[in-house]
Amino acid sequence: MHTDDALRTPAGPLLEGPDFLCIGMSKAGTGWLYLQLRYHPDFWMPPIKELHYLDREAPKVSKAKRLLSRHTEFSARRLEKMKIGKSEIQFAEEMRAVHGEPMNLDFYASIFRFKENLISGDVSPSYCAMPEELIAKIMTRFPKLKIIFLLRDPVSRAWSHLTMLHRGGKVNADDLQDIVKFRALFETSRTLRTGLPATFARRWLKYVPAAQFHHYFFEDLLSDPEGLKRKVLTFLGADPMKAGLLDPSENKKEKPKLQMPSDIRDFLIQSFFDELIASAAIFGGHATTWSAKYGIDSSARRSE
């Protein structure tokens, strides 16, 4: 384990374990962020987005198994383009070896040794919904850990997620057009219920120093991806002047999706009413426009 003198400084070595977690939200730009960091020279990123190691008592590590089963099919040129080398394969092998075993933070710290003197982290949107006791445990083990929270208003985030599932054949179009079917889908979907930005931020900020917790808006990804990337790189201690291999404007646009019916829109607004109001107070910025966008008085309270 590194001593305090060996903890990362702007020009010094890195922390043991990950330097940061990106805790979500899903459908708020986490895929974009992962790729921007993976192809930036100041970073070594795991070859797998969404490790899901920290939010499961016995991680399944299915993505590591899938990578190992397929990488031999790829040409050397493709592996180089994907930044898959010996370190990435060993990382995946060690992850596969702990399939189904209890989560172990010492093991988790050890697999980030492959970063050497680069910056590294874990981009897993589901981490945003961790229970408090687990957040406390993680921050006790990694007290210098930086947290990135990508934000999107919960109404549009929920609809974006559902239309993604529809494109993948996992949700029927009828479930997204009929309010009765939609209610049933919403009430049984854990993914939809993880769209609570204010609730999750309050939870994490109980254990993460404010200087180590930064949030960024999906709106800025759409309007100024280069500026957003610079802000994130600066927060993580990377050089924002270095050019990455990916243009920040790549993969930032929403894919076509179904139009949201008005009754379903009203249902989602009511479902996230308190979150829309609380987000304005906690995050400021674009969150202050969310309530107005949905016709909510920011000083109002939902009548039960």
Short mmCIF file of C-alpha atoms in Angstrom, two decimals:
data_model
loop_
_atom_site.label_atom_id
_atom_site.label_comp_id
_atom_site.label_asym_id
_atom_site.label_seq_id
_atom_site.Cartn_x
_atom_site.Cartn_y
_atom_site.Cartn_z
CA MET A 1 0.00 0.00 0.00
CA HIS A 2 1.24 3.51 -0.77
CA THR A 3 2.05 5.82 2.10
CA ASP A 4 0.54 9.28 2.38
CA ASP A 5 3.70 10.71 0.80
CA ALA A 6 3.08 8.53 -2.24
CA LEU A 7 -0.48 9.69 -2.83
CA ARG A 8 -0.98 11.41 -6.11
CA THR A 9 0.05 15.03 -6.53
CA PRO A 10 -0.20 16.97 -9.83
CA ALA A 11 3.30 15.81 -10.76
CA GLY A 12 3.60 12.72 -8.59
CA PRO A 13 2.58 9.08 -8.46
CA LEU A 14 -0.98 7.85 -8.30
CA LEU A 15 -3.16 6.57 -5.51
CA GLU A 16 -3.48 2.89 -4.80
CA GLY A 17 -6.61 1.61 -6.48
CA PRO A 18 -8.78 3.80 -8.68
CA ASP A 19 -8.39 7.57 -8.73
CA PHE A 20 -12.06 8.15 -9.43
CA LEU A 21 -15.48 6.64 -9.84
CA CYS A 22 -18.03 7.86 -12.35
CA ILE A 23 -21.27 6.93 -10.61
CA GLY A 24 -23.70 7.80 -13.39
CA MET A 25 -26.38 8.66 -14.19
CA SER A 26 -27.11 6.17 -16.94
CA LYS A 27 -28.09 7.81 -20.24
CA ALA A 28 -26.31 11.00 -19.15
CA GLY A 29 -23.06 10.55 -21.07
CA THR A 30 -21.15 7.86 -19.21
CA GLY A 31 -20.32 5.98 -22.41
CA TRP A 32 -18.99 9.19 -23.96
CA LEU A 33 -16.88 9.91 -20.89
CA TYR A 34 -15.42 6.41 -20.72
CA LEU A 35 -14.26 6.54 -24.33
CA GLN A 36 -12.85 10.08 -24.02
CA LEU A 37 -10.75 9.01 -21.03
CA ARG A 38 -9.77 5.64 -22.49
CA TYR A 39 -8.27 7.33 -25.53
CA HIS A 40 -6.55 10.17 -23.66
CA PRO A 41 -2.78 9.81 -23.06
CA ASP A 42 -2.99 10.61 -19.33
CA PHE A 43 -5.27 7.64 -18.59
CA TRP A 44 -5.22 3.88 -18.34
CA MET A 45 -8.84 2.76 -18.25
CA PRO A 46 -10.05 -0.80 -17.65
CA PRO A 47 -10.93 -2.52 -20.95
CA ILE A 48 -14.48 -2.93 -19.64
CA LYS A 49 -16.93 -0.11 -19.06
CA GLU A 50 -19.26 -0.70 -16.12
CA LEU A 51 -17.30 -3.13 -13.99
CA HIS A 52 -20.25 -3.40 -11.55
CA TYR A 53 -17.80 -4.75 -9.00
CA LEU A 54 -18.68 -2.47 -6.11
CA ASP A 55 -22.46 -2.72 -6.14
CA ARG A 56 -22.81 -6.50 -5.99
CA GLU A 57 -22.12 -8.80 -3.06
CA ALA A 58 -20.82 -11.43 -5.47
CA PRO A 59 -19.82 -9.79 -8.77
CA LYS A 60 -20.64 -11.75 -11.91
CA VAL A 61 -17.92 -10.09 -14.07
CA SER A 62 -19.68 -11.32 -17.21
CA LYS A 63 -18.12 -8.57 -19.34
CA ALA A 64 -14.61 -9.76 -18.45
CA LYS A 65 -15.53 -13.29 -19.45
CA ARG A 66 -17.01 -12.03 -22.72
CA LEU A 67 -13.87 -10.04 -23.56
CA LEU A 68 -11.63 -13.03 -22.91
CA SER A 69 -13.80 -15.31 -25.03
CA ARG A 70 -13.69 -12.95 -28.00
CA HIS A 71 -10.33 -11.16 -28.03
CA THR A 72 -8.54 -14.02 -29.81
CA GLU A 73 -10.89 -13.48 -32.76
CA PHE A 74 -9.61 -9.94 -33.29
CA SER A 75 -6.70 -8.99 -35.50
CA ALA A 76 -3.61 -7.37 -34.01
CA ARG A 77 -4.59 -4.12 -35.69
CA ARG A 78 -8.07 -4.21 -34.19
CA LEU A 79 -6.71 -5.01 -30.72
CA GLU A 80 -4.34 -2.06 -30.99
CA LYS A 81 -7.18 0.21 -32.06
CA MET A 82 -9.27 -1.03 -29.12
CA LYS A 83 -6.27 -0.51 -26.80
CA ILE A 84 -6.33 -4.17 -25.78
CA GLY A 85 -2.88 -5.38 -24.79
CA LYS A 86 -1.30 -7.66 -22.20
CA SER A 87 -2.32 -5.49 -19.25
CA GLU A 88 -5.94 -5.36 -20.38
CA ILE A 89 -6.08 -9.12 -20.90
CA GLN A 90 -4.50 -9.79 -17.50
CA PHE A 91 -6.97 -7.36 -15.92
CA ALA A 92 -9.85 -9.31 -17.48
CA GLU A 93 -8.36 -12.66 -16.44
CA GLU A 94 -8.09 -11.54 -12.82
CA MET A 95 -11.65 -10.25 -12.89
CA ARG A 96 -12.89 -13.54 -14.34
CA ALA A 97 -11.07 -15.48 -11.63
CA VAL A 98 -13.19 -13.88 -8.90
CA HIS A 99 -16.52 -14.56 -10.58
CA GLY A 100 -19.14 -15.15 -7.89
CA GLU A 101 -16.76 -14.53 -4.98
CA PRO A 102 -17.60 -11.95 -2.30
CA MET A 103 -16.65 -8.37 -3.10
CA ASN A 104 -13.17 -7.59 -1.79
CA LEU A 105 -11.90 -4.00 -1.78
CA ASP A 106 -8.28 -5.10 -1.49
CA PHE A 107 -8.65 -7.14 -4.66
CA TYR A 108 -10.43 -4.20 -6.30
CA ALA A 109 -7.50 -1.93 -5.40
CA SER A 110 -5.00 -4.43 -6.79
CA ILE A 111 -6.48 -4.64 -10.29
CA PHE A 112 -5.83 -0.93 -10.80
CA ARG A 113 -2.06 -1.49 -10.55
CA PHE A 114 -2.07 -1.77 -14.35
CA LYS A 115 -2.44 2.01 -14.57
CA GLU A 116 1.13 2.44 -13.30
CA ASN A 117 1.68 6.25 -13.39
CA LEU A 118 -1.49 7.06 -15.29
CA ILE A 119 -4.92 8.05 -14.02
CA SER A 120 -7.61 5.40 -13.86
CA GLY A 121 -11.13 4.84 -12.64
CA ASP A 122 -14.32 2.85 -12.83
CA VAL A 123 -17.28 4.12 -14.90
CA SER A 124 -20.35 2.25 -13.60
CA PRO A 125 -23.60 4.25 -13.61
CA SER A 126 -25.35 1.86 -11.23
CA TYR A 127 -23.02 2.98 -8.43
CA CYS A 128 -25.14 6.10 -7.96
CA ALA A 129 -27.79 4.05 -6.15
CA MET A 130 -25.45 2.41 -3.63
CA PRO A 131 -26.71 2.18 -0.05
CA GLU A 132 -25.07 4.50 2.45
CA GLU A 133 -23.22 1.76 4.32
CA LEU A 134 -21.46 0.68 1.14
CA ILE A 135 -20.54 4.26 0.18
CA ALA A 136 -19.07 4.72 3.67
CA LYS A 137 -17.08 1.49 3.32
CA ILE A 138 -15.66 2.48 -0.06
CA MET A 139 -14.72 6.00 1.01
CA THR A 140 -13.06 4.68 4.16
CA ARG A 141 -10.94 2.34 2.04
CA PHE A 142 -10.24 4.98 -0.65
CA PRO A 143 -10.48 8.35 1.14
CA LYS A 144 -8.94 10.36 -1.72
CA LEU A 145 -11.30 8.94 -4.33
CA LYS A 146 -12.83 11.51 -6.67
CA ILE A 147 -16.46 11.14 -7.70
CA ILE A 148 -17.94 12.22 -11.04
CA PHE A 149 -21.71 12.50 -11.28
CA LEU A 150 -23.14 13.09 -14.76
CA LEU A 151 -26.62 14.60 -14.56
CA ARG A 152 -29.68 14.50 -16.72
CA ASP A 153 -33.19 15.52 -15.84
CA PRO A 154 -34.93 12.37 -14.60
CA VAL A 155 -37.91 12.57 -16.94
CA SER A 156 -35.92 12.64 -20.19
CA ARG A 157 -33.36 10.21 -18.75
CA ALA A 158 -36.06 7.64 -17.98
CA TRP A 159 -37.58 7.95 -21.44
CA SER A 160 -34.19 7.72 -23.10
CA HIS A 161 -33.42 4.54 -21.20
CA LEU A 162 -36.73 2.96 -22.12
CA THR A 163 -36.38 3.78 -25.80
CA MET A 164 -32.91 2.25 -25.72
CA LEU A 165 -34.46 -0.95 -24.35
CA HIS A 166 -37.08 -0.74 -27.08
CA ARG A 167 -34.39 -0.47 -29.78
CA GLY A 168 -32.76 -3.54 -28.26
CA GLY A 169 -36.00 -5.50 -28.37
CA LYS A 170 -36.34 -5.68 -24.57
CA VAL A 171 -39.43 -3.47 -24.28
CA ASN A 172 -42.48 -3.60 -26.51
CA ALA A 173 -43.69 -0.44 -28.22
CA ASP A 174 -47.11 -0.96 -26.61
CA ASP A 175 -45.53 -0.63 -23.16
CA LEU A 176 -44.30 2.82 -24.14
CA GLN A 177 -47.58 4.02 -25.59
CA ASP A 178 -50.22 2.70 -23.20
CA ILE A 179 -50.24 4.43 -19.79
CA VAL A 180 -51.52 1.36 -17.91
CA LYS A 181 -48.78 -0.85 -19.32
CA PHE A 182 -46.22 1.89 -18.80
CA ARG A 183 -47.12 2.24 -15.11
CA ALA A 184 -46.62 -1.48 -14.62
CA LEU A 185 -43.27 -1.33 -16.40
CA PHE A 186 -42.13 1.68 -14.39
CA GLU A 187 -43.11 0.17 -11.04
CA THR A 188 -41.21 -3.06 -11.68
CA SER A 189 -38.09 -1.59 -13.29
CA ARG A 190 -35.15 -0.96 -10.97
CA THR A 191 -33.38 0.94 -13.71
CA LEU A 192 -36.12 3.53 -13.94
CA ARG A 193 -36.12 3.98 -10.18
CA THR A 194 -32.41 4.79 -10.18
CA GLY A 195 -33.07 8.16 -11.81
CA LEU A 196 -33.00 10.17 -8.58
CA PRO A 197 -30.17 12.70 -8.91
CA ALA A 198 -30.88 14.77 -5.80
CA THR A 199 -31.44 11.75 -3.58
CA PHE A 200 -28.23 10.08 -4.71
CA ALA A 201 -26.12 13.23 -4.47
CA ARG A 202 -27.23 13.82 -0.88
CA ARG A 203 -26.32 10.24 -0.03
CA TRP A 204 -22.83 10.37 -1.53
CA LEU A 205 -22.04 13.83 -0.14
CA LYS A 206 -22.46 12.52 3.38
CA TYR A 207 -19.21 10.60 2.89
CA VAL A 208 -17.36 12.38 0.05
CA PRO A 209 -15.68 15.74 0.69
CA ALA A 210 -17.29 18.39 -1.51
CA ALA A 211 -13.97 19.10 -3.25
CA GLN A 212 -13.82 15.45 -4.37
CA PHE A 213 -17.36 15.39 -5.79
CA HIS A 214 -18.08 17.15 -9.09
CA HIS A 215 -21.25 17.02 -11.15
CA TYR A 216 -21.64 17.76 -14.86
CA PHE A 217 -24.73 18.24 -17.01
CA PHE A 218 -25.90 16.28 -20.03
CA GLU A 219 -26.94 19.61 -21.57
CA ASP A 220 -23.28 20.64 -21.68
CA LEU A 221 -22.34 17.40 -23.39
CA LEU A 222 -24.81 18.24 -26.14
CA SER A 223 -23.87 21.91 -26.50
CA ASP A 224 -20.14 22.02 -25.64
CA PRO A 225 -18.52 18.57 -25.45
CA GLU A 226 -15.00 20.02 -25.74
CA GLY A 227 -15.60 22.35 -22.81
CA LEU A 228 -17.10 19.56 -20.73
CA LYS A 229 -14.15 17.32 -21.45
CA ARG A 230 -11.71 20.04 -20.34
CA LYS A 231 -13.57 20.47 -17.05
CA VAL A 232 -13.52 16.75 -16.30
CA LEU A 233 -9.84 16.39 -17.20
CA THR A 234 -8.92 19.32 -14.98
CA PHE A 235 -10.86 17.87 -12.06
CA LEU A 236 -9.12 14.51 -12.45
CA GLY A 237 -5.65 16.09 -12.62
CA ALA A 238 -5.07 15.35 -16.30
CA ASP A 239 -3.73 17.78 -18.89
CA PRO A 240 -6.69 19.27 -20.78
CA MET A 241 -4.34 20.60 -23.45
CA LYS A 242 -3.28 17.14 -24.56
CA ALA A 243 -5.21 15.85 -27.54
CA GLY A 244 -7.02 12.56 -27.14
CA LEU A 245 -7.59 10.10 -29.96
CA LEU A 246 -11.33 10.78 -30.05
CA ASP A 247 -13.00 14.02 -31.00
CA PRO A 248 -15.17 15.11 -28.04
CA SER A 249 -18.09 15.64 -30.42
CA GLU A 250 -18.13 11.93 -31.30
CA ASN A 251 -20.96 9.84 -29.83
CA LYS A 252 -22.61 12.82 -28.15
CA LYS A 253 -25.86 12.91 -30.06
CA GLU A 254 -29.00 11.14 -28.98
CA LYS A 255 -30.18 8.27 -31.16
CA PRO A 256 -33.69 8.56 -32.64
CA LYS A 257 -36.36 7.49 -30.20
CA LEU A 258 -40.10 7.20 -29.87
CA GLN A 259 -42.15 10.28 -29.14
CA MET A 260 -43.24 10.44 -25.50
CA PRO A 261 -47.06 10.39 -25.17
CA SER A 262 -48.46 13.26 -23.13
CA ASP A 263 -50.08 11.05 -20.47
CA ILE A 264 -46.82 9.17 -19.92
CA ARG A 265 -44.94 12.46 -19.79
CA ASP A 266 -47.35 13.70 -17.11
CA PHE A 267 -46.90 10.45 -15.18
CA LEU A 268 -43.10 10.78 -15.24
CA ILE A 269 -43.27 14.43 -14.20
CA GLN A 270 -45.35 13.50 -11.17
CA SER A 271 -43.11 10.52 -10.39
CA PHE A 272 -40.01 12.75 -10.34
CA PHE A 273 -41.72 15.91 -9.04
CA ASP A 274 -39.72 16.18 -5.82
CA GLU A 275 -36.46 15.29 -7.57
CA LEU A 276 -36.94 18.03 -10.15
CA ILE A 277 -37.40 20.65 -7.43
CA ALA A 278 -34.63 19.36 -5.15
CA SER A 279 -32.15 19.15 -8.02
CA ALA A 280 -32.43 22.88 -8.68
CA ALA A 281 -31.41 23.62 -5.10
CA ILE A 282 -28.59 21.08 -4.95
CA PHE A 283 -26.99 21.38 -8.38
CA GLY A 284 -28.00 24.81 -9.68
CA GLY A 285 -27.05 25.40 -13.32
CA HIS A 286 -29.17 23.57 -15.85
CA ALA A 287 -31.10 21.84 -13.06
CA THR A 288 -32.78 25.16 -12.32
CA THR A 289 -34.51 24.95 -15.72
CA TRP A 290 -35.84 21.42 -15.38
CA SER A 291 -38.92 22.33 -13.33
CA ALA A 292 -39.90 25.14 -15.71
CA LYS A 293 -39.46 22.84 -18.69
CA TYR A 294 -42.15 20.61 -17.22
CA GLY A 295 -44.41 23.40 -16.03
CA ILE A 296 -43.57 23.07 -12.33
CA ASP A 297 -43.30 26.01 -9.97
CA SER A 298 -39.93 25.48 -8.28
CA SER A 299 -41.38 26.66 -4.97
CA ALA A 300 -44.25 24.18 -5.15
CA ARG A 301 -44.66 20.91 -3.31
CA ARG A 302 -46.56 17.95 -4.61
CA SER A 303 -49.87 17.35 -2.93
CA GLU A 304 -50.17 13.77 -1.75
#
